[in-house]
PDB file of C-alpha atoms and ligand atoms in Angstrom:
ATOM      1  CA  UNK A 359      65.235 118.197 -88.993  1.00 81.00           C
ATOM      2  CA  UNK A 360      63.360 120.675 -86.837  1.00 94.00           C
ATOM      3  CA  UNK A 361      60.287 119.759 -84.859  1.00 98.00           C
ATOM      4  CA  UNK A 362      56.852 120.415 -86.366  1.00 98.00           C
ATOM      5  CA  UNK A 363      54.982 123.105 -84.445  1.00 98.00           C
ATOM      6  CA  UNK A 364      51.195 122.697 -84.401  1.00 98.00           C
ATOM      7  CA  UNK A 365      49.556 125.757 -82.821  1.00 98.00           C
ATOM      8  CA  UNK A 366      46.136 124.928 -81.368  1.00 98.00           C
ATOM      9  CA  UNK A 367      43.399 127.266 -82.553  1.00 98.00           C
ATOM     10  CA  UNK A 368      41.505 126.449 -79.358  1.00 98.00           C
ATOM     11  CA  UNK A 369      43.521 129.333 -77.883  1.00 98.00           C
ATOM     12  CA  UNK A 370      42.881 131.682 -80.826  1.00 98.00           C
ATOM     13  CA  UNK A 371      40.485 134.626 -80.738  1.00 97.00           C
ATOM     14  CA  UNK A 372      37.376 133.132 -82.373  1.00 97.00           C
ATOM     15  CA  UNK A 373      36.000 136.566 -83.198  1.00 98.00           C
ATOM     16  CA  UNK A 374      39.210 137.208 -85.151  1.00 98.00           C
ATOM     17  CA  UNK A 375      39.799 133.731 -86.471  1.00 97.00           C
ATOM     18  CA  UNK A 376      40.780 134.828 -89.966  1.00 97.00           C
ATOM     19  CA  UNK A 377      43.371 137.215 -88.534  1.00 98.00           C
ATOM     20  CA  UNK A 378      44.813 134.476 -86.329  1.00 98.00           C
ATOM     21  CA  UNK A 379      44.876 131.957 -89.189  1.00 98.00           C
ATOM     22  CA  UNK A 380      46.689 134.524 -91.371  1.00 98.00           C
ATOM     23  CA  UNK A 381      49.229 134.949 -88.583  1.00 98.00           C
ATOM     24  CA  UNK A 382      49.782 131.166 -88.626  1.00 98.00           C
ATOM     25  CA  UNK A 383      50.008 131.205 -92.437  1.00 98.00           C
ATOM     26  CA  UNK A 384      52.825 133.728 -92.196  1.00 98.00           C
ATOM     27  CA  UNK A 385      54.592 131.843 -89.416  1.00 98.00           C
ATOM     28  CA  UNK A 386      56.946 128.854 -89.387  1.00 98.00           C
ATOM     29  CA  UNK A 387      54.192 126.583 -88.059  1.00 98.00           C
ATOM     30  CA  UNK A 388      53.825 123.623 -90.410  1.00 98.00           C
ATOM     31  CA  UNK A 389      50.570 122.322 -88.968  1.00 98.00           C
ATOM     32  CA  UNK A 390      47.398 123.800 -87.471  1.00 98.00           C
ATOM     33  CA  UNK A 391      45.982 121.765 -84.575  1.00 99.00           C
ATOM     34  CA  UNK A 392      42.182 121.625 -84.445  1.00 98.00           C
ATOM     35  CA  UNK A 393      40.626 120.434 -81.158  1.00 98.00           C
ATOM     36  CA  UNK A 394      37.119 119.009 -81.542  1.00 98.00           C
ATOM     37  CA  UNK A 395      35.325 118.370 -78.219  1.00 98.00           C
ATOM     38  CA  UNK A 396      31.844 116.950 -77.732  1.00 98.00           C
ATOM     39  CA  UNK A 397      31.076 117.596 -74.058  1.00 98.00           C
ATOM     40  CA  UNK A 398      30.820 113.802 -73.525  1.00 98.00           C
ATOM     41  CA  UNK A 399      34.305 112.361 -73.980  1.00 98.00           C
ATOM     42  CA  UNK A 400      35.685 115.533 -72.381  1.00 98.00           C
ATOM     43  CA  UNK A 401      33.942 118.050 -70.101  1.00 98.00           C
ATOM     44  CA  UNK A 402      34.018 120.824 -72.675  1.00 98.00           C
ATOM     45  CA  UNK A 403      32.520 121.652 -76.086  1.00 98.00           C
ATOM     46  CA  UNK A 404      34.669 123.430 -78.667  1.00 98.00           C
ATOM     47  CA  UNK A 405      33.631 123.463 -82.340  1.00 98.00           C
ATOM     48  CA  UNK A 406      33.003 121.194 -85.314  1.00 97.00           C
ATOM     49  CA  UNK A 407      32.744 121.087 -89.105  1.00 98.00           C
ATOM     50  CA  UNK A 408      31.841 124.720 -89.927  1.00 98.00           C
ATOM     51  CA  UNK A 409      34.867 126.070 -88.083  1.00 98.00           C
ATOM     52  CA  UNK A 410      37.215 123.517 -89.672  1.00 98.00           C
ATOM     53  CA  UNK A 411      35.790 124.386 -93.109  1.00 98.00           C
ATOM     54  CA  UNK A 412      36.287 128.091 -92.422  1.00 98.00           C
ATOM     55  CA  UNK A 413      39.916 127.530 -91.389  1.00 98.00           C
ATOM     56  CA  UNK A 414      40.530 125.303 -94.421  1.00 98.00           C
ATOM     57  CA  UNK A 415      39.286 128.065 -96.694  1.00 98.00           C
ATOM     58  CA  UNK A 416      42.008 130.387 -95.443  1.00 98.00           C
ATOM     59  CA  UNK A 417      45.015 128.098 -95.147  1.00 98.00           C
ATOM     60  CA  UNK A 418      47.162 125.621 -97.025  1.00 98.00           C
ATOM     61  CA  UNK A 419      48.794 124.422 -93.811  1.00 98.00           C
ATOM     62  CA  UNK A 420      48.435 120.786 -92.801  1.00 98.00           C
ATOM     63  CA  UNK A 421      45.234 120.456 -90.734  1.00 98.00           C
ATOM     64  CA  UNK A 422      45.858 118.207 -87.717  1.00 99.00           C
ATOM     65  CA  UNK A 423      42.418 117.327 -86.333  1.00 99.00           C
ATOM     66  CA  UNK A 424      42.278 115.975 -82.766  1.00 99.00           C
ATOM     67  CA  UNK A 425      38.899 114.364 -82.062  1.00 99.00           C
ATOM     68  CA  UNK A 426      37.955 114.317 -78.390  1.00 99.00           C
ATOM     69  CA  UNK A 427      34.567 112.768 -79.099  1.00 98.00           C
ATOM     70  CA  UNK A 428      32.827 109.450 -78.500  1.00 98.00           C
ATOM     71  CA  UNK A 429      32.086 107.183 -81.473  1.00 98.00           C
ATOM     72  CA  UNK A 430      34.313 109.198 -83.802  1.00 98.00           C
ATOM     73  CA  UNK A 431      33.794 106.603 -86.585  1.00 98.00           C
ATOM     74  CA  UNK A 432      30.486 108.295 -87.379  1.00 98.00           C
ATOM     75  CA  UNK A 433      32.260 111.391 -88.655  1.00 98.00           C
ATOM     76  CA  UNK A 434      35.562 110.467 -90.355  1.00 98.00           C
ATOM     77  CA  UNK A 435      34.361 111.235 -93.861  1.00 98.00           C
ATOM     78  CA  UNK A 436      32.819 114.531 -92.823  1.00 98.00           C
ATOM     79  CA  UNK A 437      36.039 115.638 -91.128  1.00 98.00           C
ATOM     80  CA  UNK A 438      38.085 114.645 -94.154  1.00 98.00           C
ATOM     81  CA  UNK A 439      35.675 116.512 -96.465  1.00 98.00           C
ATOM     82  CA  UNK A 440      35.787 119.542 -94.166  1.00 98.00           C
ATOM     83  CA  UNK A 441      39.564 119.717 -94.609  1.00 98.00           C
ATOM     84  CA  UNK A 442      41.338 117.316 -92.232  1.00 98.00           C
ATOM     85  CA  UNK A 443      44.737 116.064 -93.437  1.00 99.00           C
ATOM     86  CA  UNK A 444      45.260 113.974 -90.302  1.00 99.00           C
ATOM     87  CA  UNK A 445      42.538 112.594 -88.043  1.00 99.00           C
ATOM     88  CA  UNK A 446      43.520 111.583 -84.517  1.00 99.00           C
ATOM     89  CA  UNK A 447      41.125 109.609 -82.349  1.00 99.00           C
ATOM     90  CA  UNK A 448      41.418 108.673 -78.693  1.00 99.00           C
ATOM     91  CA  UNK A 449      42.265 105.102 -77.745  1.00 98.00           C
ATOM     92  CA  UNK A 450      39.798 105.535 -74.845  1.00 98.00           C
ATOM     93  CA  UNK A 451      36.924 106.591 -77.129  1.00 98.00           C
ATOM     94  CA  UNK A 452      36.693 103.585 -79.444  1.00 98.00           C
ATOM     95  CA  UNK A 453      35.921  99.894 -78.981  1.00 98.00           C
ATOM     96  CA  UNK A 454      37.322  98.625 -82.289  1.00 98.00           C
ATOM     97  CA  UNK A 455      40.572 100.523 -82.652  1.00 98.00           C
ATOM     98  CA  UNK A 456      42.046  98.526 -85.543  1.00 98.00           C
ATOM     99  CA  UNK A 457      38.879  98.977 -87.567  1.00 98.00           C
ATOM    100  CA  UNK A 458      38.639 102.679 -86.743  1.00 98.00           C
ATOM    101  CA  UNK A 459      42.231 103.288 -87.918  1.00 98.00           C
ATOM    102  CA  UNK A 460      41.482 101.538 -91.217  1.00 98.00           C
ATOM    103  CA  UNK A 461      38.328 103.613 -91.608  1.00 98.00           C
ATOM    104  CA  UNK A 462      40.313 106.846 -91.198  1.00 99.00           C
ATOM    105  CA  UNK A 463      42.830 105.734 -93.823  1.00 98.00           C
ATOM    106  CA  UNK A 464      40.027 104.769 -96.209  1.00 98.00           C
ATOM    107  CA  UNK A 465      38.978 108.435 -96.294  1.00 98.00           C
ATOM    108  CA  UNK A 466      42.440 109.395 -97.558  1.00 98.00           C
ATOM    109  CA  UNK A 467      43.418 111.152 -94.325  1.00 98.00           C
ATOM    110  CA  UNK A 468      46.434 110.177 -92.227  1.00 98.00           C
ATOM    111  CA  UNK A 469      45.609 108.365 -88.990  1.00 99.00           C
ATOM    112  CA  UNK A 470      46.644 109.106 -85.409  1.00 99.00           C
ATOM    113  CA  UNK A 471      45.794 107.700 -81.991  1.00 99.00           C
ATOM    114  CA  UNK A 472      45.901 109.780 -78.799  1.00 99.00           C
ATOM    115  CA  UNK A 473      46.553 108.419 -75.317  1.00 99.00           C
ATOM    116  CA  UNK A 474      45.260 110.048 -72.153  1.00 99.00           C
ATOM    117  CA  UNK A 475      47.778 110.546 -69.333  1.00 98.00           C
ATOM    118  CA  UNK A 476      46.662 107.365 -67.518  1.00 98.00           C
ATOM    119  CA  UNK A 477      46.793 105.144 -70.617  1.00 98.00           C
ATOM    120  CA  UNK A 478      50.071 103.269 -71.137  1.00 98.00           C
ATOM    121  CA  UNK A 479      51.882 103.363 -74.478  1.00 98.00           C
ATOM    122  CA  UNK A 480      51.837  99.545 -74.599  1.00 98.00           C
ATOM    123  CA  UNK A 481      48.159  99.501 -75.675  1.00 98.00           C
ATOM    124  CA  UNK A 482      49.327 100.531 -79.156  1.00 98.00           C
ATOM    125  CA  UNK A 483      51.543  97.490 -79.685  1.00 98.00           C
ATOM    126  CA  UNK A 484      49.190  95.685 -82.103  1.00 98.00           C
ATOM    127  CA  UNK A 485      48.359  98.740 -84.238  1.00 98.00           C
ATOM    128  CA  UNK A 486      51.536 100.806 -84.214  1.00 98.00           C
ATOM    129  CA  UNK A 487      52.514  99.695 -87.747  1.00 98.00           C
ATOM    130  CA  UNK A 488      49.246 101.180 -89.066  1.00 98.00           C
ATOM    131  CA  UNK A 489      49.728 104.626 -87.567  1.00 98.00           C
ATOM    132  CA  UNK A 490      51.012 107.894 -88.977  1.00 98.00           C
ATOM    133  CA  UNK A 491      50.967 109.562 -85.571  1.00 99.00           C
ATOM    134  CA  UNK A 492      50.950 108.776 -81.858  1.00 99.00           C
ATOM    135  CA  UNK A 493      49.623 111.647 -79.745  1.00 99.00           C
ATOM    136  CA  UNK A 494      50.832 111.671 -76.147  1.00 99.00           C
ATOM    137  CA  UNK A 495      48.482 113.800 -74.044  1.00 99.00           C
ATOM    138  CA  UNK A 496      50.441 115.726 -71.442  1.00 99.00           C
ATOM    139  CA  UNK A 497      47.267 117.075 -69.776  1.00 98.00           C
ATOM    140  CA  UNK A 498      43.859 115.524 -69.251  1.00 98.00           C
ATOM    141  CA  UNK A 499      42.088 116.625 -72.425  1.00 98.00           C
ATOM    142  CA  UNK A 500      39.350 119.228 -72.389  1.00 98.00           C
ATOM    143  CA  UNK A 501      40.934 122.623 -71.879  1.00 98.00           C
ATOM    144  CA  UNK A 502      43.826 124.745 -73.047  1.00 97.00           C
ATOM    145  CA  UNK A 503      46.209 126.379 -70.600  1.00 97.00           C
ATOM    146  CA  UNK A 504      46.673 123.431 -68.223  1.00 98.00           C
ATOM    147  CA  UNK A 505      49.881 122.388 -66.486  1.00 98.00           C
ATOM    148  CA  UNK A 506      52.166 119.888 -68.253  1.00 98.00           C
ATOM    149  CA  UNK A 507      52.185 116.400 -66.654  1.00 98.00           C
ATOM    150  CA  UNK A 508      55.900 115.586 -66.443  1.00 97.00           C
ATOM    151  CA  UNK A 509      55.552 111.816 -66.958  1.00 98.00           C
ATOM    152  CA  UNK A 510      54.586 112.527 -70.575  1.00 98.00           C
ATOM    153  CA  UNK A 511      58.297 112.809 -71.406  1.00 98.00           C
ATOM    154  CA  UNK A 512      58.825 109.166 -70.318  1.00 98.00           C
ATOM    155  CA  UNK A 513      55.867 108.148 -72.436  1.00 98.00           C
ATOM    156  CA  UNK A 514      57.430 109.856 -75.449  1.00 98.00           C
ATOM    157  CA  UNK A 515      60.565 107.721 -74.890  1.00 98.00           C
ATOM    158  CA  UNK A 516      58.425 104.587 -74.620  1.00 98.00           C
ATOM    159  CA  UNK A 517      56.516 105.474 -77.790  1.00 98.00           C
ATOM    160  CA  UNK A 518      59.806 106.084 -79.600  1.00 98.00           C
ATOM    161  CA  UNK A 519      61.073 102.645 -78.529  1.00 98.00           C
ATOM    162  CA  UNK A 520      57.833 100.976 -79.649  1.00 98.00           C
ATOM    163  CA  UNK A 521      57.966 102.721 -83.023  1.00 98.00           C
ATOM    164  CA  UNK A 522      61.596 101.758 -83.583  1.00 98.00           C
ATOM    165  CA  UNK A 523      61.030  98.140 -82.546  1.00 98.00           C
ATOM    166  CA  UNK A 524      58.086  97.785 -84.934  1.00 97.00           C
ATOM    167  CA  UNK A 525      59.540  99.629 -87.912  1.00 96.00           C
ATOM    168  CA  UNK A 526      56.515 101.969 -87.903  1.00 98.00           C
ATOM    169  CA  UNK A 527      56.918 105.356 -89.558  1.00 97.00           C
ATOM    170  CA  UNK A 528      54.630 107.081 -87.029  1.00 98.00           C
ATOM    171  CA  UNK A 529      55.715 110.391 -85.586  1.00 98.00           C
ATOM    172  CA  UNK A 530      55.130 111.338 -81.963  1.00 98.00           C
ATOM    173  CA  UNK A 531      53.157 114.465 -81.108  1.00 99.00           C
ATOM    174  CA  UNK A 532      52.786 115.922 -77.610  1.00 99.00           C
ATOM    175  CA  UNK A 533      49.729 117.951 -76.585  1.00 99.00           C
ATOM    176  CA  UNK A 534      49.041 119.947 -73.428  1.00 98.00           C
ATOM    177  CA  UNK A 535      51.081 122.465 -71.466  1.00 98.00           C
ATOM    178  CA  UNK A 536      53.867 122.471 -74.057  1.00 98.00           C
ATOM    179  CA  UNK A 537      55.991 125.619 -74.307  1.00 98.00           C
ATOM    180  CA  UNK A 538      59.524 126.941 -74.531  1.00 98.00           C
ATOM    181  CA  UNK A 539      60.326 125.526 -71.067  1.00 98.00           C
ATOM    182  CA  UNK A 540      59.774 121.861 -71.971  1.00 98.00           C
ATOM    183  CA  UNK A 541      59.974 121.725 -75.784  1.00 98.00           C
ATOM    184  CA  UNK A 542      63.683 120.810 -75.733  1.00 98.00           C
ATOM    185  CA  UNK A 543      63.305 117.803 -73.450  1.00 98.00           C
ATOM    186  CA  UNK A 544      60.345 116.536 -75.523  1.00 98.00           C
ATOM    187  CA  UNK A 545      62.261 116.758 -78.783  1.00 98.00           C
ATOM    188  CA  UNK A 546      65.255 115.037 -77.160  1.00 98.00           C
ATOM    189  CA  UNK A 547      62.902 112.258 -75.989  1.00 98.00           C
ATOM    190  CA  UNK A 548      61.662 111.688 -79.536  1.00 98.00           C
ATOM    191  CA  UNK A 549      58.786 114.112 -80.189  1.00 98.00           C
ATOM    192  CA  UNK A 550      58.427 115.068 -83.849  1.00 98.00           C
ATOM    193  CA  UNK A 551      55.500 117.465 -83.404  1.00 98.00           C
ATOM    194  CA  UNK A 552      54.529 119.816 -80.585  1.00 98.00           C
ATOM    195  CA  UNK A 553      51.038 121.213 -80.052  1.00 98.00           C
ATOM    196  CA  UNK A 554      51.024 124.641 -78.425  1.00 98.00           C
ATOM    197  CA  UNK A 555      47.913 126.637 -77.589  1.00 98.00           C
ATOM    198  CA  UNK A 556      48.494 129.026 -74.756  1.00 98.00           C
ATOM    199  CA  UNK A 557      52.258 129.092 -75.253  1.00 98.00           C
ATOM    200  CA  UNK A 558      51.693 130.599 -78.705  1.00 98.00           C
ATOM    201  CA  UNK A 559      48.511 132.670 -78.487  1.00 98.00           C
ATOM    202  CA  UNK A 560      49.071 134.147 -75.022  1.00 97.00           C
ATOM    203  CA  UNK A 561      52.462 135.598 -75.963  1.00 97.00           C
ATOM    204  CA  UNK A 562      52.909 139.125 -77.328  1.00 96.00           C
ATOM    205  CA  UNK A 563      54.590 137.837 -80.501  1.00 97.00           C
ATOM    206  CA  UNK A 564      53.059 134.457 -81.429  1.00 98.00           C
ATOM    207  CA  UNK A 565      55.016 133.966 -84.653  1.00 97.00           C
ATOM    208  CA  UNK A 566      58.302 134.595 -82.847  1.00 98.00           C
ATOM    209  CA  UNK A 567      57.298 132.003 -80.205  1.00 98.00           C
ATOM    210  CA  UNK A 568      56.508 129.524 -82.994  1.00 98.00           C
ATOM    211  CA  UNK A 569      59.936 130.158 -84.469  1.00 98.00           C
ATOM    212  CA  UNK A 570      61.612 129.539 -81.102  1.00 98.00           C
ATOM    213  CA  UNK A 571      59.600 126.358 -80.474  1.00 98.00           C
ATOM    214  CA  UNK A 572      60.690 125.100 -83.864  1.00 98.00           C
ATOM    215  CA  UNK A 573      64.327 125.480 -82.849  1.00 97.00           C
ATOM    216  CA  UNK A 574      63.858 123.341 -79.725  1.00 95.00           C
ATOM    217  CA  UNK A 575      66.265 120.454 -79.346  1.00 90.00           C
TER     218      UNK A 575
HETATM  219  C1  DX5 B1416      43.519 119.940 -74.726  1.00 50.88           C
HETATM  220  C2  DX5 B1416      43.739 120.112 -76.202  1.00 50.88           C
HETATM  221  C3  DX5 B1416      44.964 120.845 -76.535  1.00 50.88           C
HETATM  222  C4  DX5 B1416      44.986 122.284 -76.081  1.00 50.88           C
HETATM  223  C5  DX5 B1416      46.412 122.592 -75.755  1.00 50.88           C
HETATM  224  O1  DX5 B1416      42.492 119.069 -74.493  1.00 50.88           O
HETATM  225  O2  DX5 B1416      43.823 118.841 -76.846  1.00 50.88           O
HETATM  226  O3  DX5 B1416      45.299 120.757 -77.912  1.00 50.88           O
HETATM  227  O4  DX5 B1416      44.517 123.193 -77.033  1.00 50.88           O
HETATM  228  O5  DX5 B1416      46.478 123.835 -75.164  1.00 50.88           O
HETATM  229  P1  DX5 B1416      47.724 124.296 -74.316  1.00 50.88           P
HETATM  230  O6  DX5 B1416      48.918 124.244 -75.236  1.00 50.88           O
HETATM  231  O7  DX5 B1416      47.358 125.680 -73.895  1.00 50.88           O
HETATM  232  O8  DX5 B1416      47.880 123.334 -73.179  1.00 50.88           O
HETATM  233 ZN1   ZN B1417      44.644 118.749 -78.953  1.00 50.88          ZN
END
């Protein structure tokens, strides 16, 4: 089975968003990664519901929504209604993680938890069986185009071991600085989905890059 490629629209041209979404529609990308930032949890502000709704209107791809916001529980239903298929929250952004995961699932969306680079995989031990996705951040969240933090590959192996030991069906996604140079090692370590912003949108032929990322092993 080939890895799921989830291009991040954070690196798209927002003035030509429909064009870029059409490009993704015609590509081998299975997911579209949507980065929501609030300027509080991370030092950057991206976009929210109207942009997700606009993307949803133009695509049937699986919308993978990554919330980099504090108190995300306030907005699960709105994100689901705006078009999210999967809602990923940060471990570091919630107090009651078990409850928050159940609240995501109650909307009908799939549920993911993201871990910052300094957060160990072991914090997920008590909730791993509830999760559809574990997101290993391979940069400190906030911006596209940052350098991959190499230890993320070890964390993917640890997450894989935790998932196997618990019988969870969660898949592992990696986000930040992912490209053709490290996709193979991440897939070999157990990644089932790769987010790619700059690596896709800053290349002359984005759909060809998506195709190549999908062949990584
Ligand atoms: C970073 C975001 C990423 C970002 C990845 O905070 O969560 O999804 O768009 O961009 P690249 O692939 O350029 O590192
Ligand atoms: Zn992201």
